[in-house]
PDB file of C-alpha atoms in Angstrom:
ATOM      1  CA  MET A1362     -10.927  21.904  11.943  1.00 70.00           C
ATOM      2  CA  GLN A1363      -8.922  19.117  13.527  1.00 81.00           C
ATOM      3  CA  ASN A1364      -6.872  17.025  11.116  1.00 85.00           C
ATOM      4  CA  HIS A1365      -7.561  13.390  11.971  1.00 95.00           C
ATOM      5  CA  ILE A1366      -5.594  11.870   9.073  1.00 98.00           C
ATOM      6  CA  THR A1367      -2.021  11.243  10.188  1.00 97.00           C
ATOM      7  CA  GLY A1368      -0.518   9.749   7.013  1.00 98.00           C
ATOM      8  CA  LEU A1369      -0.706   6.645   4.847  1.00 98.00           C
ATOM      9  CA  HIS A1370      -2.050   3.357   6.210  1.00 98.00           C
ATOM     10  CA  HIS A1371      -1.773   0.838   3.365  1.00 98.00           C
ATOM     11  CA  LEU A1372      -2.012   0.352  -0.358  1.00 98.00           C
ATOM     12  CA  THR A1373      -3.753  -2.527  -2.147  1.00 98.00           C
ATOM     13  CA  ALA A1374      -2.925  -3.834  -5.634  1.00 98.00           C
ATOM     14  CA  ILE A1375      -4.084  -6.686  -7.875  1.00 98.00           C
ATOM     15  CA  ALA A1376      -1.786  -9.589  -8.784  1.00 98.00           C
ATOM     16  CA  THR A1377      -2.186 -12.943 -10.473  1.00 97.00           C
ATOM     17  CA  ASP A1378       0.212 -15.348  -8.752  1.00 96.00           C
ATOM     18  CA  ALA A1379       0.418 -15.342  -4.959  1.00 97.00           C
ATOM     19  CA  GLN A1380       3.585 -17.427  -4.761  1.00 97.00           C
ATOM     20  CA  ALA A1381       5.460 -15.299  -7.294  1.00 97.00           C
ATOM     21  CA  ASN A1382       4.300 -12.243  -5.363  1.00 98.00           C
ATOM     22  CA  ILE A1383       5.597 -13.638  -2.059  1.00 98.00           C
ATOM     23  CA  ASP A1384       8.922 -14.477  -3.663  1.00 98.00           C
ATOM     24  CA  PHE A1385       9.246 -10.945  -5.025  1.00 98.00           C
ATOM     25  CA  TYR A1386       8.031  -8.821  -2.103  1.00 98.00           C
ATOM     26  CA  ALA A1387       9.100 -10.962   0.855  1.00 98.00           C
ATOM     27  CA  GLY A1388      12.092 -12.656  -0.777  1.00 98.00           C
ATOM     28  CA  LEU A1389      13.683 -10.130  -3.126  1.00 98.00           C
ATOM     29  CA  LEU A1390      12.494  -6.873  -1.522  1.00 98.00           C
ATOM     30  CA  GLY A1391      12.688  -8.252   2.008  1.00 98.00           C
ATOM     31  CA  LEU A1392       9.322  -7.102   3.362  1.00 98.00           C
ATOM     32  CA  ARG A1393       7.705  -9.169   6.088  1.00 98.00           C
ATOM     33  CA  LEU A1394       4.589 -11.179   5.252  1.00 98.00           C
ATOM     34  CA  VAL A1395       2.522  -9.970   8.205  1.00 98.00           C
ATOM     35  CA  LYS A1396      -0.895 -11.442   7.385  1.00 98.00           C
ATOM     36  CA  LYS A1397      -2.179 -14.309   5.272  1.00 98.00           C
ATOM     37  CA  THR A1398      -5.937 -14.165   4.793  1.00 98.00           C
ATOM     38  CA  VAL A1399      -8.586 -14.089   2.038  1.00 97.00           C
ATOM     39  CA  ASN A1400     -10.571 -11.425   0.253  1.00 95.00           C
ATOM     40  CA  PHE A1401     -13.550 -10.292   2.354  1.00 94.00           C
ATOM     41  CA  ASP A1402     -15.795 -10.572  -0.709  1.00 91.00           C
ATOM     42  CA  ASP A1403     -14.213 -13.616  -2.338  1.00 93.00           C
ATOM     43  CA  PRO A1404     -12.829 -16.328  -0.025  1.00 95.00           C
ATOM     44  CA  SER A1405     -11.458 -18.244  -3.021  1.00 94.00           C
ATOM     45  CA  ALA A1406      -8.780 -15.547  -3.402  1.00 95.00           C
ATOM     46  CA  TYR A1407      -5.855 -14.855  -1.084  1.00 97.00           C
ATOM     47  CA  HIS A1408      -5.319 -11.427   0.426  1.00 98.00           C
ATOM     48  CA  LEU A1409      -1.733 -11.038   1.643  1.00 98.00           C
ATOM     49  CA  TYR A1410      -0.250  -8.148   3.617  1.00 98.00           C
ATOM     50  CA  TYR A1411       3.429  -7.142   3.682  1.00 98.00           C
ATOM     51  CA  GLY A1412       5.096  -4.603   5.937  1.00 98.00           C
ATOM     52  CA  ASP A1413       7.707  -4.047   8.599  1.00 98.00           C
ATOM     53  CA  GLY A1414       8.380  -6.332  11.533  1.00 97.00           C
ATOM     54  CA  LEU A1415       5.334  -5.145  13.488  1.00 97.00           C
ATOM     55  CA  GLY A1416       2.918  -4.518  10.632  1.00 97.00           C
ATOM     56  CA  THR A1417       2.963  -0.800  11.366  1.00 98.00           C
ATOM     57  CA  PRO A1418       0.429   1.343   9.486  1.00 98.00           C
ATOM     58  CA  GLY A1419       2.257   3.143   6.705  1.00 98.00           C
ATOM     59  CA  SER A1420       4.503   0.156   6.021  1.00 98.00           C
ATOM     60  CA  ILE A1421       1.716  -2.032   4.654  1.00 98.00           C
ATOM     61  CA  ILE A1422       1.272  -3.143   1.037  1.00 98.00           C
ATOM     62  CA  THR A1423      -1.468  -5.684   0.299  1.00 98.00           C
ATOM     63  CA  PHE A1424      -2.498  -7.726  -2.720  1.00 98.00           C
ATOM     64  CA  PHE A1425      -5.617  -9.382  -4.055  1.00 96.00           C
ATOM     65  CA  TYR A1426      -4.834 -12.419  -6.227  1.00 95.00           C
ATOM     66  CA  TRP A1427      -6.961 -13.494  -9.157  1.00 92.00           C
ATOM     67  CA  PRO A1428      -5.228 -16.001 -11.482  1.00 91.00           C
ATOM     68  CA  GLY A1429      -6.289 -15.386 -15.055  1.00 88.00           C
ATOM     69  CA  ALA A1430      -7.605 -11.896 -14.292  1.00 90.00           C
ATOM     70  CA  ARG A1431      -7.631  -9.562 -17.279  1.00 95.00           C
ATOM     71  CA  ARG A1432      -4.767  -7.116 -17.456  1.00 96.00           C
ATOM     72  CA  GLY A1433      -5.435  -3.589 -16.331  1.00 97.00           C
ATOM     73  CA  GLN A1434      -3.968  -0.413 -17.759  1.00 95.00           C
ATOM     74  CA  VAL A1435      -1.980   1.921 -15.500  1.00 96.00           C
ATOM     75  CA  GLY A1436      -3.087   5.487 -16.204  1.00 94.00           C
ATOM     76  CA  ALA A1437      -5.094   8.516 -15.174  1.00 94.00           C
ATOM     77  CA  GLY A1438      -7.614   8.007 -12.377  1.00 95.00           C
ATOM     78  CA  GLN A1439      -5.331   5.631 -10.472  1.00 97.00           C
ATOM     79  CA  ILE A1440      -2.542   5.320  -7.960  1.00 98.00           C
ATOM     80  CA  THR A1441       0.259   4.792 -10.450  1.00 97.00           C
ATOM     81  CA  ALA A1442       3.240   3.514  -8.425  1.00 98.00           C
ATOM     82  CA  ILE A1443       4.201   1.758  -5.206  1.00 98.00           C
ATOM     83  CA  THR A1444       6.767   4.147  -3.730  1.00 98.00           C
ATOM     84  CA  LEU A1445       8.902   2.839  -0.872  1.00 98.00           C
ATOM     85  CA  SER A1446      11.332   4.506   1.514  1.00 98.00           C
ATOM     86  CA  ALA A1447      14.883   3.231   1.971  1.00 98.00           C
ATOM     87  CA  PRO A1448      17.891   4.602   3.885  1.00 97.00           C
ATOM     88  CA  ALA A1449      19.768   7.466   2.275  1.00 96.00           C
ATOM     89  CA  ASN A1450      22.818   5.505   1.137  1.00 94.00           C
ATOM     90  CA  SER A1451      21.044   2.307   0.086  1.00 97.00           C
ATOM     91  CA  LEU A1452      20.317   2.775  -3.625  1.00 97.00           C
ATOM     92  CA  ASP A1453      23.626   1.319  -4.772  1.00 97.00           C
ATOM     93  CA  TYR A1454      22.733  -1.848  -2.867  1.00 98.00           C
ATOM     94  CA  TRP A1455      19.349  -2.104  -4.587  1.00 98.00           C
ATOM     95  CA  ARG A1456      20.761  -1.104  -7.969  1.00 98.00           C
ATOM     96  CA  GLU A1457      23.110  -4.083  -7.715  1.00 98.00           C
ATOM     97  CA  ARG A1458      20.675  -6.559  -6.099  1.00 98.00           C
ATOM     98  CA  LEU A1459      17.684  -6.147  -8.393  1.00 98.00           C
ATOM     99  CA  PRO A1460      19.406  -6.560 -11.814  1.00 98.00           C
ATOM    100  CA  ARG A1461      21.265  -9.577 -10.444  1.00 97.00           C
ATOM    101  CA  HIS A1462      17.826 -11.190 -10.238  1.00 97.00           C
ATOM    102  CA  ASP A1463      16.660 -10.022 -13.673  1.00 97.00           C
ATOM    103  CA  VAL A1464      14.842  -6.873 -12.570  1.00 98.00           C
ATOM    104  CA  THR A1465      15.579  -3.892 -14.824  1.00 98.00           C
ATOM    105  CA  THR A1466      15.996  -0.600 -12.962  1.00 98.00           C
ATOM    106  CA  GLU A1467      16.139   3.077 -13.890  1.00 98.00           C
ATOM    107  CA  ARG A1468      17.592   5.806 -11.709  1.00 97.00           C
ATOM    108  CA  ARG A1469      15.770   9.149 -11.403  1.00 97.00           C
ATOM    109  CA  THR A1470      15.753  12.303  -9.311  1.00 97.00           C
ATOM    110  CA  ARG A1471      12.583  13.861  -7.914  1.00 97.00           C
ATOM    111  CA  PHE A1472      12.186  16.661  -5.388  1.00 96.00           C
ATOM    112  CA  GLY A1473      15.920  16.363  -4.722  1.00 95.00           C
ATOM    113  CA  GLU A1474      15.604  12.668  -3.829  1.00 96.00           C
ATOM    114  CA  ASP A1475      17.314   9.758  -5.595  1.00 97.00           C
ATOM    115  CA  VAL A1476      14.780   7.250  -6.951  1.00 98.00           C
ATOM    116  CA  LEU A1477      15.215   3.741  -8.342  1.00 98.00           C
ATOM    117  CA  ALA A1478      12.306   2.683 -10.587  1.00 98.00           C
ATOM    118  CA  PHE A1479      11.380  -0.853 -11.715  1.00 98.00           C
ATOM    119  CA  SER A1480       8.333  -3.150 -12.006  1.00 98.00           C
ATOM    120  CA  ASP A1481       7.069  -6.194 -10.139  1.00 98.00           C
ATOM    121  CA  PRO A1482       6.158  -9.534 -11.816  1.00 97.00           C
ATOM    122  CA  ASP A1483       2.698  -8.197 -12.746  1.00 97.00           C
ATOM    123  CA  GLY A1484       4.103  -4.989 -14.216  1.00 97.00           C
ATOM    124  CA  ILE A1485       3.120  -2.727 -11.318  1.00 98.00           C
ATOM    125  CA  PRO A1486       5.478   0.293 -11.210  1.00 98.00           C
ATOM    126  CA  ILE A1487       7.625   0.392  -8.079  1.00 98.00           C
ATOM    127  CA  GLU A1488      10.035   3.018  -6.805  1.00 98.00           C
ATOM    128  CA  ILE A1489      12.592   2.928  -4.012  1.00 98.00           C
ATOM    129  CA  VAL A1490      13.398   6.415  -2.737  1.00 98.00           C
ATOM    130  CA  ALA A1491      16.556   7.202  -0.750  1.00 98.00           C
ATOM    131  CA  VAL A1492      15.304   9.144   2.287  1.00 97.00           C
ATOM    132  CA  ALA A1493      17.641  10.857   4.744  1.00 92.00           C
ATOM    133  CA  HIS A1494      15.107  11.567   7.481  1.00 92.00           C
ATOM    134  CA  ASP A1495      12.954   8.509   8.162  1.00 96.00           C
ATOM    135  CA  ASP A1496      13.279   6.963  11.623  1.00 94.00           C
ATOM    136  CA  ARG A1497      11.214   3.878  10.777  1.00 96.00           C
ATOM    137  CA  ARG A1498      13.016   0.531  10.858  1.00 95.00           C
ATOM    138  CA  GLY A1499      12.818  -2.018   8.063  1.00 97.00           C
ATOM    139  CA  TRP A1500      12.400  -5.777   8.438  1.00 98.00           C
ATOM    140  CA  THR A1501      15.678  -7.696   8.423  1.00 97.00           C
ATOM    141  CA  GLY A1502      14.256 -11.203   8.800  1.00 95.00           C
ATOM    142  CA  ALA A1503      14.664 -11.883   5.069  1.00 95.00           C
ATOM    143  CA  GLY A1504      18.383 -11.178   5.189  1.00 95.00           C
ATOM    144  CA  ILE A1505      18.394  -7.558   3.994  1.00 97.00           C
ATOM    145  CA  PRO A1506      20.886  -5.632   6.165  1.00 97.00           C
ATOM    146  CA  ALA A1507      19.266  -2.970   8.348  1.00 97.00           C
ATOM    147  CA  GLU A1508      21.187  -0.189   6.615  1.00 97.00           C
ATOM    148  CA  PHE A1509      19.459  -1.069   3.312  1.00 98.00           C
ATOM    149  CA  ALA A1510      16.066  -2.425   4.439  1.00 98.00           C
ATOM    150  CA  LEU A1511      12.854  -0.903   3.061  1.00 98.00           C
ATOM    151  CA  ARG A1512      10.912   0.992   5.716  1.00 98.00           C
ATOM    152  CA  GLY A1513       7.429   1.318   4.249  1.00 98.00           C
ATOM    153  CA  MET A1514       5.553   3.622   1.938  1.00 98.00           C
ATOM    154  CA  HIS A1515       7.194   6.923   1.079  1.00 98.00           C
ATOM    155  CA  THR A1516       4.364   8.578  -0.842  1.00 98.00           C
ATOM    156  CA  ALA A1517       1.114   7.779  -2.624  1.00 98.00           C
ATOM    157  CA  GLU A1518       1.272   8.797  -6.293  1.00 98.00           C
ATOM    158  CA  LEU A1519      -2.121   9.900  -7.656  1.00 98.00           C
ATOM    159  CA  THR A1520      -2.424  10.529 -11.391  1.00 97.00           C
ATOM    160  CA  VAL A1521      -5.503  12.464 -12.524  1.00 96.00           C
ATOM    161  CA  GLY A1522      -6.615  14.384 -15.585  1.00 93.00           C
ATOM    162  CA  ASP A1523      -7.642  17.478 -13.621  1.00 94.00           C
ATOM    163  CA  SER A1524      -5.803  17.919 -10.333  1.00 96.00           C
ATOM    164  CA  GLY A1525      -8.020  20.696  -9.004  1.00 96.00           C
ATOM    165  CA  PRO A1526     -10.798  18.641  -7.354  1.00 97.00           C
ATOM    166  CA  THR A1527      -8.302  16.112  -5.962  1.00 98.00           C
ATOM    167  CA  VAL A1528      -6.163  18.869  -4.451  1.00 98.00           C
ATOM    168  CA  ASP A1529      -9.247  20.579  -3.014  1.00 98.00           C
ATOM    169  CA  LEU A1530     -10.225  17.348  -1.226  1.00 98.00           C
ATOM    170  CA  LEU A1531      -6.725  16.727   0.127  1.00 98.00           C
ATOM    171  CA  THR A1532      -6.137  20.267   1.373  1.00 98.00           C
ATOM    172  CA  GLY A1533      -9.702  20.796   2.569  1.00 97.00           C
ATOM    173  CA  LEU A1534     -11.551  17.916   4.170  1.00 98.00           C
ATOM    174  CA  MET A1535      -8.486  15.698   4.531  1.00 98.00           C
ATOM    175  CA  GLY A1536      -6.166  18.289   6.063  1.00 97.00           C
ATOM    176  CA  TYR A1537      -3.099  17.958   3.811  1.00 98.00           C
ATOM    177  CA  SER A1538      -0.748  20.869   3.092  1.00 97.00           C
ATOM    178  CA  LEU A1539       1.221  21.674  -0.054  1.00 98.00           C
ATOM    179  CA  VAL A1540       4.959  20.990   0.321  1.00 97.00           C
ATOM    180  CA  ARG A1541       6.330  21.806  -3.134  1.00 97.00           C
ATOM    181  CA  ARG A1542       5.747  21.531  -6.877  1.00 97.00           C
ATOM    182  CA  GLU A1543       7.856  20.155  -9.696  1.00 96.00           C
ATOM    183  CA  GLY A1544       6.320  20.444 -13.158  1.00 95.00           C
ATOM    184  CA  ASN A1545       2.836  18.949 -13.093  1.00 95.00           C
ATOM    185  CA  ARG A1546       3.564  17.046  -9.856  1.00 97.00           C
ATOM    186  CA  ALA A1547       2.641  18.564  -6.499  1.00 98.00           C
ATOM    187  CA  ARG A1548       3.532  17.045  -3.127  1.00 98.00           C
ATOM    188  CA  PHE A1549       1.253  17.317  -0.126  1.00 98.00           C
ATOM    189  CA  ALA A1550       1.846  16.182   3.449  1.00 98.00           C
ATOM    190  CA  ALA A1551      -0.200  15.280   6.485  1.00 97.00           C
ATOM    191  CA  ALA A1552       1.269  16.530   9.744  1.00 93.00           C
ATOM    192  CA  PRO A1553       3.957  15.922  10.881  1.00 90.00           C
ATOM    193  CA  GLY A1554       5.119  15.364   7.300  1.00 93.00           C
ATOM    194  CA  GLY A1555       7.971  13.262   6.033  1.00 96.00           C
ATOM    195  CA  SER A1556       8.142   9.820   4.481  1.00 97.00           C
ATOM    196  CA  GLY A1557       4.903   7.889   4.964  1.00 98.00           C
ATOM    197  CA  HIS A1558       2.888  11.113   5.123  1.00 98.00           C
ATOM    198  CA  TYR A1559       3.174  12.300   1.518  1.00 98.00           C
ATOM    199  CA  VAL A1560       0.729  12.321  -1.373  1.00 98.00           C
ATOM    200  CA  ASP A1561       1.973  13.325  -4.835  1.00 98.00           C
ATOM    201  CA  VAL A1562      -0.689  14.517  -7.268  1.00 98.00           C
ATOM    202  CA  ILE A1563       0.195  14.407 -10.961  1.00 97.00           C
ATOM    203  CA  GLY A1564      -2.326  16.532 -12.833  1.00 95.00           C
ATOM    204  CA  GLY A1565      -2.957  17.639 -16.376  1.00 83.00           C
ATOM    205  CA  THR A1566      -1.589  14.341 -17.594  1.00 73.00           C
ATOM    206  CA  LYS A1567      -2.071  13.140 -21.142  1.00 74.00           C
ATOM    207  CA  SER A1568      -1.977   9.533 -19.955  1.00 74.00           C
ATOM    208  CA  LEU A1569      -4.792   7.291 -21.092  1.00 85.00           C
ATOM    209  CA  ARG A1570      -7.493   6.624 -18.554  1.00 92.00           C
ATOM    210  CA  GLY A1571      -6.442   3.726 -16.355  1.00 93.00           C
ATOM    211  CA  THR A1572      -8.508   0.558 -16.214  1.00 95.00           C
ATOM    212  CA  GLY A1573      -8.637  -1.795 -13.243  1.00 96.00           C
ATOM    213  CA  GLY A1574      -7.254  -5.292 -13.419  1.00 97.00           C
ATOM    214  CA  ALA A1575      -4.120  -7.317 -12.855  1.00 97.00           C
ATOM    215  CA  GLY A1576      -1.017  -5.173 -12.644  1.00 98.00           C
ATOM    216  CA  THR A1577      -2.766  -2.094 -11.229  1.00 98.00           C
ATOM    217  CA  ILE A1578      -3.230  -0.554  -7.801  1.00 98.00           C
ATOM    218  CA  HIS A1579      -6.762  -0.892  -6.475  1.00 97.00           C
ATOM    219  CA  HIS A1580      -6.863   1.761  -3.732  1.00 98.00           C
ATOM    220  CA  ILE A1581      -4.917   3.791  -1.185  1.00 98.00           C
ATOM    221  CA  ALA A1582      -5.766   3.895   2.523  1.00 98.00           C
ATOM    222  CA  PHE A1583      -5.095   6.815   4.853  1.00 98.00           C
ATOM    223  CA  ARG A1584      -4.650   6.314   8.588  1.00 98.00           C
ATOM    224  CA  VAL A1585      -6.542   7.673  11.577  1.00 98.00           C
ATOM    225  CA  ALA A1586      -5.899   6.788  15.199  1.00 98.00           C
ATOM    226  CA  ASP A1587      -9.190   5.233  16.208  1.00 98.00           C
ATOM    227  CA  ASP A1588     -12.901   4.699  15.571  1.00 98.00           C
ATOM    228  CA  ALA A1589     -13.941   8.119  16.859  1.00 97.00           C
ATOM    229  CA  ALA A1590     -11.615   9.879  14.419  1.00 98.00           C
ATOM    230  CA  GLU A1591     -12.924   7.724  11.581  1.00 98.00           C
ATOM    231  CA  ARG A1592     -16.553   8.527  12.407  1.00 98.00           C
ATOM    232  CA  GLU A1593     -15.733  12.222  12.373  1.00 97.00           C
ATOM    233  CA  MET A1594     -14.077  11.863   8.958  1.00 98.00           C
ATOM    234  CA  LEU A1595     -17.116   9.974   7.666  1.00 98.00           C
ATOM    235  CA  GLU A1596     -19.418  12.799   8.738  1.00 98.00           C
ATOM    236  CA  ARG A1597     -17.078  15.439   7.347  1.00 97.00           C
ATOM    237  CA  LEU A1598     -16.866  13.741   3.959  1.00 98.00           C
ATOM    238  CA  MET A1599     -20.615  13.176   3.716  1.00 98.00           C
ATOM    239  CA  GLN A1600     -21.256  16.824   4.540  1.00 98.00           C
ATOM    240  CA  GLY A1601     -18.777  17.664   1.786  1.00 97.00           C
ATOM    241  CA  GLY A1602     -20.901  15.812  -0.765  1.00 98.00           C
ATOM    242  CA  TYR A1603     -18.965  12.544  -1.009  1.00 98.00           C
ATOM    243  CA  HIS A1604     -20.654   9.166  -1.147  1.00 98.00           C
ATOM    244  CA  VAL A1605     -19.027   7.272   1.708  1.00 98.00           C
ATOM    245  CA  SER A1606     -19.496   3.631   2.673  1.00 98.00           C
ATOM    246  CA  ASP A1607     -20.577   2.594   6.110  1.00 98.00           C
ATOM    247  CA  VAL A1608     -17.832   1.500   8.501  1.00 98.00           C
ATOM    248  CA  ARG A1609     -16.459  -1.923   7.504  1.00 97.00           C
ATOM    249  CA  ASP A1610     -14.745  -4.180  10.039  1.00 97.00           C
ATOM    250  CA  ARG A1611     -11.598  -5.554   8.369  1.00 97.00           C
ATOM    251  CA  ASP A1612     -10.502  -7.460  11.523  1.00 97.00           C
ATOM    252  CA  TYR A1613      -7.180  -5.564  11.760  1.00 98.00           C
ATOM    253  CA  PHE A1614      -8.661  -2.101  11.221  1.00 98.00           C
ATOM    254  CA  ARG A1615     -12.020  -0.475  10.523  1.00 98.00           C
ATOM    255  CA  SER A1616     -12.488   1.242   7.170  1.00 98.00           C
ATOM    256  CA  ILE A1617     -14.628   3.624   5.169  1.00 98.00           C
ATOM    257  CA  TYR A1618     -14.399   4.023   1.377  1.00 98.00           C
ATOM    258  CA  TYR A1619     -15.122   6.835  -1.089  1.00 98.00           C
ATOM    259  CA  ARG A1620     -13.948   8.009  -4.511  1.00 98.00           C
ATOM    260  CA  GLU A1621     -12.244  11.320  -5.058  1.00 98.00           C
ATOM    261  CA  ARG A1622     -13.423  13.314  -8.073  1.00 96.00           C
ATOM    262  CA  GLY A1623     -10.677  11.941 -10.336  1.00 95.00           C
ATOM    263  CA  GLY A1624     -11.992   8.420  -9.824  1.00 95.00           C
ATOM    264  CA  ILE A1625      -9.409   7.038  -7.377  1.00 98.00           C
ATOM    265  CA  LEU A1626     -10.748   4.869  -4.566  1.00 98.00           C
ATOM    266  CA  PHE A1627      -9.776   6.236  -1.145  1.00 98.00           C
ATOM    267  CA  GLU A1628     -10.023   4.358   2.144  1.00 98.00           C
ATOM    268  CA  ILE A1629      -9.610   5.641   5.679  1.00 98.00           C
ATOM    269  CA  ALA A1630      -8.433   2.920   8.075  1.00 98.00           C
ATOM    270  CA  THR A1631      -7.900   2.930  11.831  1.00 98.00           C
ATOM    271  CA  ASP A1632      -4.586   2.121  13.489  1.00 98.00           C
ATOM    272  CA  VAL A1633      -6.458  -0.187  15.878  1.00 98.00           C
ATOM    273  CA  PRO A1634      -6.639  -3.046  16.650  1.00 98.00           C
ATOM    274  CA  GLY A1635      -3.584  -3.931  14.532  1.00 98.00           C
ATOM    275  CA  PHE A1636      -2.228  -7.123  12.996  1.00 97.00           C
ATOM    276  CA  ALA A1637      -1.263  -8.812  16.275  1.00 97.00           C
ATOM    277  CA  VAL A1638      -4.901  -9.103  17.373  1.00 97.00           C
ATOM    278  CA  ASP A1639      -5.162 -12.764  16.278  1.00 97.00           C
ATOM    279  CA  GLU A1640      -1.534 -13.968  16.328  1.00 97.00           C
ATOM    280  CA  SER A1641       1.603 -12.983  18.173  1.00 97.00           C
ATOM    281  CA  VAL A1642       4.100 -10.517  16.721  1.00 97.00           C
ATOM    282  CA  GLU A1643       6.604 -13.369  16.462  1.00 97.00           C
ATOM    283  CA  SER A1644       4.241 -15.511  14.358  1.00 97.00           C
ATOM    284  CA  LEU A1645       2.726 -12.836  12.113  1.00 98.00           C
ATOM    285  CA  GLY A1646       1.836 -14.139   8.666  1.00 97.00           C
ATOM    286  CA  THR A1647       2.481 -17.802   9.369  1.00 96.00           C
ATOM    287  CA  ALA A1648      -1.103 -19.116   9.618  1.00 97.00           C
ATOM    288  CA  LEU A1649      -4.129 -18.638   7.370  1.00 98.00           C
ATOM    289  CA  LYS A1650      -6.487 -16.232   9.136  1.00 98.00           C
ATOM    290  CA  LEU A1651     -10.082 -16.061   7.910  1.00 98.00           C
ATOM    291  CA  PRO A1652     -12.657 -13.307   8.355  1.00 96.00           C
ATOM    292  CA  LYS A1653     -15.182 -14.351  10.975  1.00 94.00           C
ATOM    293  CA  GLN A1654     -17.954 -14.936   8.450  1.00 95.00           C
ATOM    294  CA  PHE A1655     -15.855 -17.574   6.654  1.00 97.00           C
ATOM    295  CA  GLU A1656     -14.478 -19.483   9.618  1.00 97.00           C
ATOM    296  CA  SER A1657     -17.202 -22.139   9.512  1.00 97.00           C
ATOM    297  CA  ALA A1658     -16.189 -22.925   5.914  1.00 97.00           C
ATOM    298  CA  ARG A1659     -12.453 -23.200   6.693  1.00 98.00           C
ATOM    299  CA  PRO A1660     -12.020 -26.824   5.448  1.00 98.00           C
ATOM    300  CA  GLN A1661     -13.554 -26.039   2.052  1.00 97.00           C
ATOM    301  CA  ILE A1662     -11.648 -22.758   1.725  1.00 98.00           C
ATOM    302  CA  GLU A1663      -8.313 -24.349   2.597  1.00 97.00           C
ATOM    303  CA  ARG A1664      -8.865 -27.124   0.065  1.00 96.00           C
ATOM    304  CA  ALA A1665      -9.693 -24.632  -2.692  1.00 95.00           C
ATOM    305  CA  LEU A1666      -6.771 -22.257  -2.118  1.00 96.00           C
ATOM    306  CA  PRO A1667      -3.471 -23.064  -3.834  1.00 94.00           C
ATOM    307  CA  PRO A1668      -0.709 -24.048  -1.395  1.00 95.00           C
ATOM    308  CA  LEU A1669       1.838 -21.372  -0.551  1.00 96.00           C
ATOM    309  CA  GLN A1670       5.481 -21.787   0.424  1.00 95.00           C
ATOM    310  CA  GLY A1671       7.753 -19.382   2.232  1.00 94.00           C
ATOM    311  CA  ALA A1672       9.547 -16.803   0.151  1.00 96.00           C
ATOM    312  CA  ARG A1673      12.269 -18.092  -2.115  1.00 93.00           C
ATOM    313  CA  PRO A1674      15.640 -16.979  -0.721  1.00 91.00           C
ATOM    314  CA  PHE A1675      17.624 -14.471  -2.770  1.00 92.00           C
ATOM    315  CA  ALA A1676      21.348 -14.078  -2.258  1.00 86.00           C
TER     316      ALA A1676
END
């Protein structure tokens, strides 16, 4: 059975304040704001995408923004951290930079890798992992030196009560392979492996069941090359007994959605057409782009959305 999934595509979380989010992710962490648009189901809410300089799949983190949204609870049945890759000798830089701007950090070791853990303004857990072998290049447009710049997602962390069904899905229909185990955490990789291709499954946890809301991660998206590969995955998953959505056109990729048995929402997204389909690489993220169905209502939508400024600079 051919493995069409080639790694992670993007991750989407829920936040409450778009400007504070831009300041944190684009300003403090130095990611590039690669797309400014609105929620496909709610044009009154921004949907912002961050990533590397080109908006490469696997570097992308996105946020829905609902001011006043009820707080969620991070726990079982969720993706429980945003885990980012950084160059091998960069953690001292981040360990000095983040506390200087009132972000509390904790250093850890996992699978032989050095990890720096902290939270974003909405309380979402974040980790920066020092990775020796990751050829991806981070965005330096925010002033982060290339030797320290974040390069994209390192792994997707899935926390579930019973890991068995989740592991069966990953290693069966989705084509992942076990890399190693450490306690109740198991790491799986899509070929060719490495940062951006990992999924960590934490099973047998005594964590409370997570609840969706502000400060939680909504879903994780896996990448496939094109529409044909996505259609084959859709058929494979349906034959495996999963309830899968029809193909949704998200302007920058096409997607299907389904829930794994532990309750986590999975998406499979195509690499094509990419984020430069409606603006140049040089101007990514500078203009408000609307889904086609909302374009006729652009004046009303623009009036209703709160104004956004560029990221606050951080020394």
